[in-house]
PDB file of C-alpha atoms in Angstrom:
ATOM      1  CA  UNK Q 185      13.066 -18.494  -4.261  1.00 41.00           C
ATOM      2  CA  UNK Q 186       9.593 -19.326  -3.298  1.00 46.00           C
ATOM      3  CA  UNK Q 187       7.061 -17.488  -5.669  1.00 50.00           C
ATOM      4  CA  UNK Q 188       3.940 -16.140  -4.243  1.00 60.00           C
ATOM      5  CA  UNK Q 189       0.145 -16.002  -5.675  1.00 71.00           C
ATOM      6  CA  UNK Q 190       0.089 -12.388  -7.789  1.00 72.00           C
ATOM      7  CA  UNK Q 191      -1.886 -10.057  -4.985  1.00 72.00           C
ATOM      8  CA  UNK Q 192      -3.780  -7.150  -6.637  1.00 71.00           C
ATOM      9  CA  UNK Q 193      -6.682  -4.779  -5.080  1.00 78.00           C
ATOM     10  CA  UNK Q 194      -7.086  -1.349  -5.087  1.00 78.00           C
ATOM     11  CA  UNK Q 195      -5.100  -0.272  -2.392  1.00 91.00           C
ATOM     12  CA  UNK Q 196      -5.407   0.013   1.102  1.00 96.00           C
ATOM     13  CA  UNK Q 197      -6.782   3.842   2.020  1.00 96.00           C
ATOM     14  CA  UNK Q 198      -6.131   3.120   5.739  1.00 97.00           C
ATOM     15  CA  UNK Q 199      -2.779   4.021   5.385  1.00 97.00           C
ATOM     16  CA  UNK Q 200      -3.410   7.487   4.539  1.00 97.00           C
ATOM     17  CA  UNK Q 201      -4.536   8.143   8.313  1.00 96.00           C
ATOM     18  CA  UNK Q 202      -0.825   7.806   8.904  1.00 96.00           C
ATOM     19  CA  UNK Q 203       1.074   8.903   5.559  1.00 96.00           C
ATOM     20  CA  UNK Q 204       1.457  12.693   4.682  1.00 93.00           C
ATOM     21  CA  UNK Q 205       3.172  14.435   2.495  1.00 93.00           C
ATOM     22  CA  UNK Q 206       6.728  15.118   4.016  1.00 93.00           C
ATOM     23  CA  UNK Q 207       6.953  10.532   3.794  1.00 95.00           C
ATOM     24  CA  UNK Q 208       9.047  11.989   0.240  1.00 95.00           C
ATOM     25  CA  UNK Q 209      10.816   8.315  -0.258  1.00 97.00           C
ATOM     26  CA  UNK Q 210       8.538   5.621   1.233  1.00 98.00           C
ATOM     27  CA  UNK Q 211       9.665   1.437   0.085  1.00 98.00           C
ATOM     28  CA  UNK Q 212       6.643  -0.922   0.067  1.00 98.00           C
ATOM     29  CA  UNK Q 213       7.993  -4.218   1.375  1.00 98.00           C
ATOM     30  CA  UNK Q 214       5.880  -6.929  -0.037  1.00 95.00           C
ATOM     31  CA  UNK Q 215       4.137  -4.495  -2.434  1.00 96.00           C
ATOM     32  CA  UNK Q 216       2.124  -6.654  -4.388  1.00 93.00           C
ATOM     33  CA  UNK Q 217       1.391  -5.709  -7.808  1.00 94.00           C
ATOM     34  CA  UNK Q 218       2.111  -1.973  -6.747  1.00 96.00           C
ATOM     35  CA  UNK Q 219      -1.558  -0.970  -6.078  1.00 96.00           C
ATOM     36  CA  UNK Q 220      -0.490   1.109  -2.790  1.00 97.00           C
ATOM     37  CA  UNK Q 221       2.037   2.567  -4.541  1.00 97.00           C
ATOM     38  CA  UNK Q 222      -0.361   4.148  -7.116  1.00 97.00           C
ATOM     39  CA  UNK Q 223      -3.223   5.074  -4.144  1.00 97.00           C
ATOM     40  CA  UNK Q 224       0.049   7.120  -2.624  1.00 97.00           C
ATOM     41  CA  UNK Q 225       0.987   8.590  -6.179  1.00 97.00           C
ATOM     42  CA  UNK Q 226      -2.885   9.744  -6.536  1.00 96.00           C
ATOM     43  CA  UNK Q 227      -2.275  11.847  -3.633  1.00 96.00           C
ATOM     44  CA  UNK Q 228       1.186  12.712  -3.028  1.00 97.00           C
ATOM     45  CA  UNK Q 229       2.449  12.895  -6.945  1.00 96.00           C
ATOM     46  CA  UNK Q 230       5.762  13.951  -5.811  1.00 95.00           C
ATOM     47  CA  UNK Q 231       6.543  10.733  -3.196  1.00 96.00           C
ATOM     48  CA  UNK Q 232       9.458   8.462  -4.962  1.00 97.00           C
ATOM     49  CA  UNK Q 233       7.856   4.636  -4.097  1.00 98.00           C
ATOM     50  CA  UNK Q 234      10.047   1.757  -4.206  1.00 98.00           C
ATOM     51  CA  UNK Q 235       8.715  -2.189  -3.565  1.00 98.00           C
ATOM     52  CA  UNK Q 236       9.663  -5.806  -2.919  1.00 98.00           C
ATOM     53  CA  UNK Q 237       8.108  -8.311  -3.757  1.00 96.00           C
ATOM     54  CA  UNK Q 238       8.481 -12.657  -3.955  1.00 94.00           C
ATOM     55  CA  UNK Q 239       6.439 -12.899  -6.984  1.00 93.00           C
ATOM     56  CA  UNK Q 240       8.113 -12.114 -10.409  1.00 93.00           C
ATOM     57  CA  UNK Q 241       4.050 -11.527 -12.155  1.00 94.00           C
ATOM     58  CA  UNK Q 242       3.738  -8.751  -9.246  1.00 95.00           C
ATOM     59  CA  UNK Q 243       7.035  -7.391 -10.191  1.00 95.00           C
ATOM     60  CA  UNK Q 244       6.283  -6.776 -13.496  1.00 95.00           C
ATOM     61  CA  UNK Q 245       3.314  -5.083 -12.980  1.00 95.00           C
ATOM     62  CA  UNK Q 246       4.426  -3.130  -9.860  1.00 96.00           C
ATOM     63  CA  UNK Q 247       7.387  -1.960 -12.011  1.00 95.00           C
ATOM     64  CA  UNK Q 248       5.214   0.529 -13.965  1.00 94.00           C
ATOM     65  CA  UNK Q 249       4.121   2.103 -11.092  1.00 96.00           C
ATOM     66  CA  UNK Q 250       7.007   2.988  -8.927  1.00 96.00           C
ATOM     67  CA  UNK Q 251       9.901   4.500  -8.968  1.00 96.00           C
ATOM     68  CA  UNK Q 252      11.746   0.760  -8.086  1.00 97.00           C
ATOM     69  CA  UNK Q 253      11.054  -3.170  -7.767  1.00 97.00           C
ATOM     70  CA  UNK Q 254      12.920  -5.621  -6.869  1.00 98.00           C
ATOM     71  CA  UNK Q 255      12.454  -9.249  -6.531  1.00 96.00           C
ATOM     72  CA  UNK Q 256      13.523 -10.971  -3.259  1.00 96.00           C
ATOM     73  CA  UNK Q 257      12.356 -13.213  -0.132  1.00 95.00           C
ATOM     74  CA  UNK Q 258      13.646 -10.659   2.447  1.00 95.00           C
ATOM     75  CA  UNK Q 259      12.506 -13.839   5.080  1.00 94.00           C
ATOM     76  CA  UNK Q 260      15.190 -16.044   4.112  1.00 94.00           C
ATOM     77  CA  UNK Q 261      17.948 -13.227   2.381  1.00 94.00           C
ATOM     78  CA  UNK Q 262      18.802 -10.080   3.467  1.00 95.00           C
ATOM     79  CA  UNK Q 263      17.863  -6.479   1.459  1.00 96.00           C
ATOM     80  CA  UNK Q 264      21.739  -5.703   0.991  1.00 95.00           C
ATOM     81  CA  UNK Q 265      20.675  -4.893  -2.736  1.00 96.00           C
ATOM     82  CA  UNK Q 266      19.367  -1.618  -1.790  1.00 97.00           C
ATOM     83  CA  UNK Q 267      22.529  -0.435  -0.869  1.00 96.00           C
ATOM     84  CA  UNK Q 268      22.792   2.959   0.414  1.00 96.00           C
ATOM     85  CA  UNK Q 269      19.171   4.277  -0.334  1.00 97.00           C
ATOM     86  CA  UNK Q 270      17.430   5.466   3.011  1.00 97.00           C
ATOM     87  CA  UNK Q 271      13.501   5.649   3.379  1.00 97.00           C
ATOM     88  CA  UNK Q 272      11.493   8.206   5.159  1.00 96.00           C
ATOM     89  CA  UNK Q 273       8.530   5.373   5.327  1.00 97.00           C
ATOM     90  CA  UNK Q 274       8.842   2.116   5.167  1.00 98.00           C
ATOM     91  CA  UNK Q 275       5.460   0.109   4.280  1.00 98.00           C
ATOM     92  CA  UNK Q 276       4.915  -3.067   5.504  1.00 98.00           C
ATOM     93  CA  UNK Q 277       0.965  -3.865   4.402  1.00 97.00           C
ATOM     94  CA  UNK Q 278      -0.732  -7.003   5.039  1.00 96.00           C
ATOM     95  CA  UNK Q 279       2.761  -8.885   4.854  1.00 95.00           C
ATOM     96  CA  UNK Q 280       4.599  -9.402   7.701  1.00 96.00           C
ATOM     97  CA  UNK Q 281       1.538 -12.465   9.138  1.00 95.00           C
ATOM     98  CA  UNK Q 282       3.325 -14.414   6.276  1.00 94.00           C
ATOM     99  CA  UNK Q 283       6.457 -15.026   8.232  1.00 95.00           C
ATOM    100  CA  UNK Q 284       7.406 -17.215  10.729  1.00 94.00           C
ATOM    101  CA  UNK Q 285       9.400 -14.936  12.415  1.00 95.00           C
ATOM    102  CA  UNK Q 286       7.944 -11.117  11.670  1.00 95.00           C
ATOM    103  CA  UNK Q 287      10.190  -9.348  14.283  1.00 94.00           C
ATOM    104  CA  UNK Q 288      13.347 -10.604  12.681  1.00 94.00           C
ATOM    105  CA  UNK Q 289      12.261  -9.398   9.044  1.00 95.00           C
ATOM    106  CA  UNK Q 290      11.557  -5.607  10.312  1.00 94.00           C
ATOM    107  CA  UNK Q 291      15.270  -5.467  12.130  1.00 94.00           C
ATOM    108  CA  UNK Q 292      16.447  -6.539   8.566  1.00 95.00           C
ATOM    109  CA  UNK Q 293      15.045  -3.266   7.130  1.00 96.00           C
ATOM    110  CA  UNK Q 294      16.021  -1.026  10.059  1.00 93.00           C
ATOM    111  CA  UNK Q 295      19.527   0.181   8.531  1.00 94.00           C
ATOM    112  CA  UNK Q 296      17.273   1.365   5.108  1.00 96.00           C
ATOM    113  CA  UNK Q 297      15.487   4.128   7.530  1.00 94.00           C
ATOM    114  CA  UNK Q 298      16.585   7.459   7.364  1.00 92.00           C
ATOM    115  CA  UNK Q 299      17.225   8.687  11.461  1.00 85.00           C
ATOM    116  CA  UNK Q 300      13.670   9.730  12.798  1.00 86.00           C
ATOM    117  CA  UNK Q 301      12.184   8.121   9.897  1.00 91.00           C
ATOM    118  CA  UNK Q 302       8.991   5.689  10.750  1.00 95.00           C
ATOM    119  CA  UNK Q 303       7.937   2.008   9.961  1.00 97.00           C
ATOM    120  CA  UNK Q 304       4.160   1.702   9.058  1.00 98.00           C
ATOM    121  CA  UNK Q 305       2.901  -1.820   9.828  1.00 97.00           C
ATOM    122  CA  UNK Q 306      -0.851  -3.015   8.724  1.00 97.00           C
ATOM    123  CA  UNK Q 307      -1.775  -6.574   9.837  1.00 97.00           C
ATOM    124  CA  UNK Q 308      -5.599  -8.385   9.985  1.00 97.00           C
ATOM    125  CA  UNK Q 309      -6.782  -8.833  13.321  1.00 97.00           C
ATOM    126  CA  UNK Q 310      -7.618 -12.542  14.191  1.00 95.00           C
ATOM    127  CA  UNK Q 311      -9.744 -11.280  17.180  1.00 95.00           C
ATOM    128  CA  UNK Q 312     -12.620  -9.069  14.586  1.00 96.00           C
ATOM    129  CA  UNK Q 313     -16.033  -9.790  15.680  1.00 95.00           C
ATOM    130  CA  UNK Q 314     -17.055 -11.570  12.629  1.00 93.00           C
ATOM    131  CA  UNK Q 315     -13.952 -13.945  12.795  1.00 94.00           C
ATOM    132  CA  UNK Q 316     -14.883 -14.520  16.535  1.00 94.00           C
ATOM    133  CA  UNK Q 317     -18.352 -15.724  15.775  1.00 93.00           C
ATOM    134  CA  UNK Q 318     -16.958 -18.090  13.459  1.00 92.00           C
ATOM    135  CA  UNK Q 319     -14.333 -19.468  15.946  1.00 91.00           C
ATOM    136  CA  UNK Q 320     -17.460 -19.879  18.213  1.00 91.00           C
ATOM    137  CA  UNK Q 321     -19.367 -21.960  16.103  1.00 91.00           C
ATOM    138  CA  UNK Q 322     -16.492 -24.045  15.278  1.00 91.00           C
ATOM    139  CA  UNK Q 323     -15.503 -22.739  11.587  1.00 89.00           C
ATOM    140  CA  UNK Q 324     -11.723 -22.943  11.920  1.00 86.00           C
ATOM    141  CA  UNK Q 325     -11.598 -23.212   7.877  1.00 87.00           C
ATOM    142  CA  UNK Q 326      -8.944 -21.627   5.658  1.00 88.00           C
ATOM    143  CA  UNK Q 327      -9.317 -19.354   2.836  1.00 87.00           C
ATOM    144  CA  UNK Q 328      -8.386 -18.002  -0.245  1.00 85.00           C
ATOM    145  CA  UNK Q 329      -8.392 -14.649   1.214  1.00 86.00           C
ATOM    146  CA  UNK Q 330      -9.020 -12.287   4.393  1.00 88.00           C
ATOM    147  CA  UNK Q 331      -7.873 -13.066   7.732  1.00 91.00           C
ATOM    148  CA  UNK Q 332      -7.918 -16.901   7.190  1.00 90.00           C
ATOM    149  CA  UNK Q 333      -5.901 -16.892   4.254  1.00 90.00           C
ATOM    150  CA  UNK Q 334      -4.222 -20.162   4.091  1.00 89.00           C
ATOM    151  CA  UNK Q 335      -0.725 -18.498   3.541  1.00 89.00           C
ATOM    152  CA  UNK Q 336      -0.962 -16.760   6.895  1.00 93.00           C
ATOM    153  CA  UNK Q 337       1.424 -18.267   9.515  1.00 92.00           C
ATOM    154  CA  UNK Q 338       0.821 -15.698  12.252  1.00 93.00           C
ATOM    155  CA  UNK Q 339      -1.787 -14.423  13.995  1.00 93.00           C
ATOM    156  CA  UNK Q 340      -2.238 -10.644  15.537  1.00 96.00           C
ATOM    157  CA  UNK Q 341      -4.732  -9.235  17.864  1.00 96.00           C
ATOM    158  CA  UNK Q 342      -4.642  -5.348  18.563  1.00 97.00           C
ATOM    159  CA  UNK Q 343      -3.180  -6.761  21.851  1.00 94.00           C
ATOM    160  CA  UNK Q 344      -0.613  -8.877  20.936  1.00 95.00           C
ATOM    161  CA  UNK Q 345       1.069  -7.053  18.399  1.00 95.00           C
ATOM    162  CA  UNK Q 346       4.034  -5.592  19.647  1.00 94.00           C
ATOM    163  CA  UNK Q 347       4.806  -9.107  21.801  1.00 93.00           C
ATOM    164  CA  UNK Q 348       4.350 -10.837  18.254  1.00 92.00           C
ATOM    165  CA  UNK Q 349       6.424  -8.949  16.661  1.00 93.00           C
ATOM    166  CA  UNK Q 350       9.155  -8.634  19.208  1.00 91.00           C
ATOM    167  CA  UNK Q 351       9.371  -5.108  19.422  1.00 91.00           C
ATOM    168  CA  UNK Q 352      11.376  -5.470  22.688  1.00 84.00           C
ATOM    169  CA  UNK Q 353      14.174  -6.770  20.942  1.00 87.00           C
ATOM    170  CA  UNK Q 354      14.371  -4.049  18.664  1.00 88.00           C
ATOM    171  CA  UNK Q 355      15.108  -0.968  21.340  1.00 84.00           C
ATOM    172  CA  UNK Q 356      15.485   1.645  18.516  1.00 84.00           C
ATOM    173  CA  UNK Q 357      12.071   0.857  17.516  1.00 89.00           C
ATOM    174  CA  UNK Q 358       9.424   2.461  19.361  1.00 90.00           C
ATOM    175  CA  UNK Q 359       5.784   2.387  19.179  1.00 93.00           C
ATOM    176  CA  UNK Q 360       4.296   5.478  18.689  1.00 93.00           C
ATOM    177  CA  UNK Q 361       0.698   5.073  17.145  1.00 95.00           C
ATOM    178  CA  UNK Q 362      -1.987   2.315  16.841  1.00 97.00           C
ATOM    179  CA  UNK Q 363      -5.728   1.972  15.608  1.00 97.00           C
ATOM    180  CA  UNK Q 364      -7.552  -0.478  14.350  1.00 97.00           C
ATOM    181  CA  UNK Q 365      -9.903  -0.047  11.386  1.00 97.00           C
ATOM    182  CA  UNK Q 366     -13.436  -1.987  10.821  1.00 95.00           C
ATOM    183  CA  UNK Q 367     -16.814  -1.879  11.438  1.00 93.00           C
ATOM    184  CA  UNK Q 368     -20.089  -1.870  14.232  1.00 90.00           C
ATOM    185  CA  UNK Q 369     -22.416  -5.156  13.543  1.00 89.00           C
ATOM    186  CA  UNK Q 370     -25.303  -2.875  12.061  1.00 87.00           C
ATOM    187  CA  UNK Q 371     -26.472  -5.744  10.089  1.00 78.00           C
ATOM    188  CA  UNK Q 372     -29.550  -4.961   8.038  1.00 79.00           C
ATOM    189  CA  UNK Q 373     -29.672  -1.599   9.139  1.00 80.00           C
ATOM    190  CA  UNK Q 374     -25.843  -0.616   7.126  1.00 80.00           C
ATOM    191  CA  UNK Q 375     -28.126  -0.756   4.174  1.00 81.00           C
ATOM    192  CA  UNK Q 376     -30.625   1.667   5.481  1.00 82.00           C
ATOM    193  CA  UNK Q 377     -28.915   4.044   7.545  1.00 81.00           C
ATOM    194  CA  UNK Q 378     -27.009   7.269   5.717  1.00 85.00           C
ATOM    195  CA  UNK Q 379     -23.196   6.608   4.512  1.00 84.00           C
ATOM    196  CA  UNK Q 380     -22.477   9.108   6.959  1.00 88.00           C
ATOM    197  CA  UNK Q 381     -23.870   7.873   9.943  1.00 83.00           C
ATOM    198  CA  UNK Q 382     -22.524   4.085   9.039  1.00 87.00           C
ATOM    199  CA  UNK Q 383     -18.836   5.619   8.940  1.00 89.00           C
ATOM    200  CA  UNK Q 384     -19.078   7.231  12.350  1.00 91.00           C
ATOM    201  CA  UNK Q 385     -20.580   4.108  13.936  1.00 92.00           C
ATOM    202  CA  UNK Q 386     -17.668   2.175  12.523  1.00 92.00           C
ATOM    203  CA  UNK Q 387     -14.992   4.505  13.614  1.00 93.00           C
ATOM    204  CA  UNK Q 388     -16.288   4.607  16.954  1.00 94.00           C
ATOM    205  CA  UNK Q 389     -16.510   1.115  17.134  1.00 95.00           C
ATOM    206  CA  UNK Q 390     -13.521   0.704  16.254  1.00 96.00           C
ATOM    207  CA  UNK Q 391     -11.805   3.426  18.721  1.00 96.00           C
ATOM    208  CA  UNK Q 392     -13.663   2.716  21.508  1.00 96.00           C
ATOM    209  CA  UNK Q 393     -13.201  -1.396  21.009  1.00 97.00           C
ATOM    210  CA  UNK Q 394     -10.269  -2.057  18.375  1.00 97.00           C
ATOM    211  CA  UNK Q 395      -9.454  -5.856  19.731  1.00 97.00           C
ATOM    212  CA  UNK Q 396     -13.252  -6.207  18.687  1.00 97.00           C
ATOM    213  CA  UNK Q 397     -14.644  -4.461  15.995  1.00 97.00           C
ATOM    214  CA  UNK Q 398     -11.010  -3.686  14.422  1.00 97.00           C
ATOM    215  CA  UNK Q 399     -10.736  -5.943  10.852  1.00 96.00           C
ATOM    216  CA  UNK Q 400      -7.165  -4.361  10.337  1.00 97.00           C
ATOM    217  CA  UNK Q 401      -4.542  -2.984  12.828  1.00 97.00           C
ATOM    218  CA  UNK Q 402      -1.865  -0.458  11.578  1.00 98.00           C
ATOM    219  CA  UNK Q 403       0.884   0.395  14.068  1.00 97.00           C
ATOM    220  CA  UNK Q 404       3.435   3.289  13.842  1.00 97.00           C
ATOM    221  CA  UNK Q 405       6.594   2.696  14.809  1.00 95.00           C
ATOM    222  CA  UNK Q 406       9.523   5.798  15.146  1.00 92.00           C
ATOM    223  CA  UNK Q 407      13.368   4.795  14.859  1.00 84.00           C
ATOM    224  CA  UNK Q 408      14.822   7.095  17.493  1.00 82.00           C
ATOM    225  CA  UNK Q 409      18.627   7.718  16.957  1.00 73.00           C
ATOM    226  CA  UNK Q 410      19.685   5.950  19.849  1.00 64.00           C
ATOM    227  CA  UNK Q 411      18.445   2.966  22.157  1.00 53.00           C
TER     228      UNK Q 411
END
């Protein structure tokens, strides 16, 4: 098994513009060190969280959090160790740009989803206005971190996401939601304007122009009972 730099942050609070309260049993695939597990705790103490993750350091410290970790590369083996357990949510954050072949991971996981249950997918978008200006002036470099990181092997755009993931081969799966999250180039004037006005400049930004000003894309998906 191929072990994987220990991720930790503080979460990602995007995903509560598409979590609630009735996601009861939600599995984090590729949970990191369990810090979304513990922003979804904060808010919805009752939700059971369960995670899988490559790296045995993230496992460790993911395992006080929720409910379940397990340690597996569900690119190359399949998730049979979860047996019969069924998800109302299944999380897949910032992960699924490290495989070669994302569509064929996400039809791995579709027999863990409870009928009408939903898939909530969160990727970086390679087309973000800052990245763009880079590409312009010929940066091309890899990073440690953000949407460059050197252990991404896929790229999304808000546009290309459901071809990249080959959500037309999956005809149970069905897209349901998408928005982008990020930010308006205020420049200097972020620092002077009020926190409120900065937020609404970024949101409509970022509705109004997601393939641009969008730094992160989340997509719902619904698993309807029959093709």
């Amino acid at each position: 098994m191929r072990e994987a730099r220990c991720y930790q942050n503080s979460g990602n609070p995007f995903i509560f513009d598409f979590l609630g309260p009735e996601d009861r049993r939600i599995l984090d695939v590729g949970c990191g060190s369990g810090d979304n597990a513990a922003l979804i705790l904060s808010r919805y103490p009752d939700a059971r969280v369960c995670g899988i993750t490559v790296s045995e350091r993230e496992k460790k410290l993911a395992s006080g959090i929720m409910e379940s970790c397990w340690l597996a590369d569900v690119e190359t083996g399949e998730p049979d160790f979860l047996g019969d357990l069924r998800f109302d949510r299944l999380l897949f954050c910032h992960v699924l740009e490290h495989f070669k072949d994302p569509g064929s991971v996400l039809e791995k996981f579709i027999p863990y989803l409870k009928p009408g249950g939903k898939i909530l997918i969160l990727v970086p978008n390679a087309a973000f206005w800052k990245q763009r200006m880079k590409f312009l002036f010929g940066d091309i470099a890899y990073e440690d971190e953000g949407i460059m990181d050197r252990t991404h092997v896929r790229l999304f755009t808000f546009r290309n996401l459901e071809d990249v993931l080959s959500l037309s081969s999956i005809p149970r799966l069905k897209p349901v939601r998408k928005k982008a999250d990020g930010s308006a180039p205020l420049w200097k004037l972020r620092r002077l304007l009020p926190s409120g006005f900065r937020r609404t400049a970024d949101r409509a930004a970022t509705d109004l122009w997601p393939n641009l000003f969008g730094y992160q894309i989340a997509l719902e998906c619904f698993l309807a009972e029959t093709p």
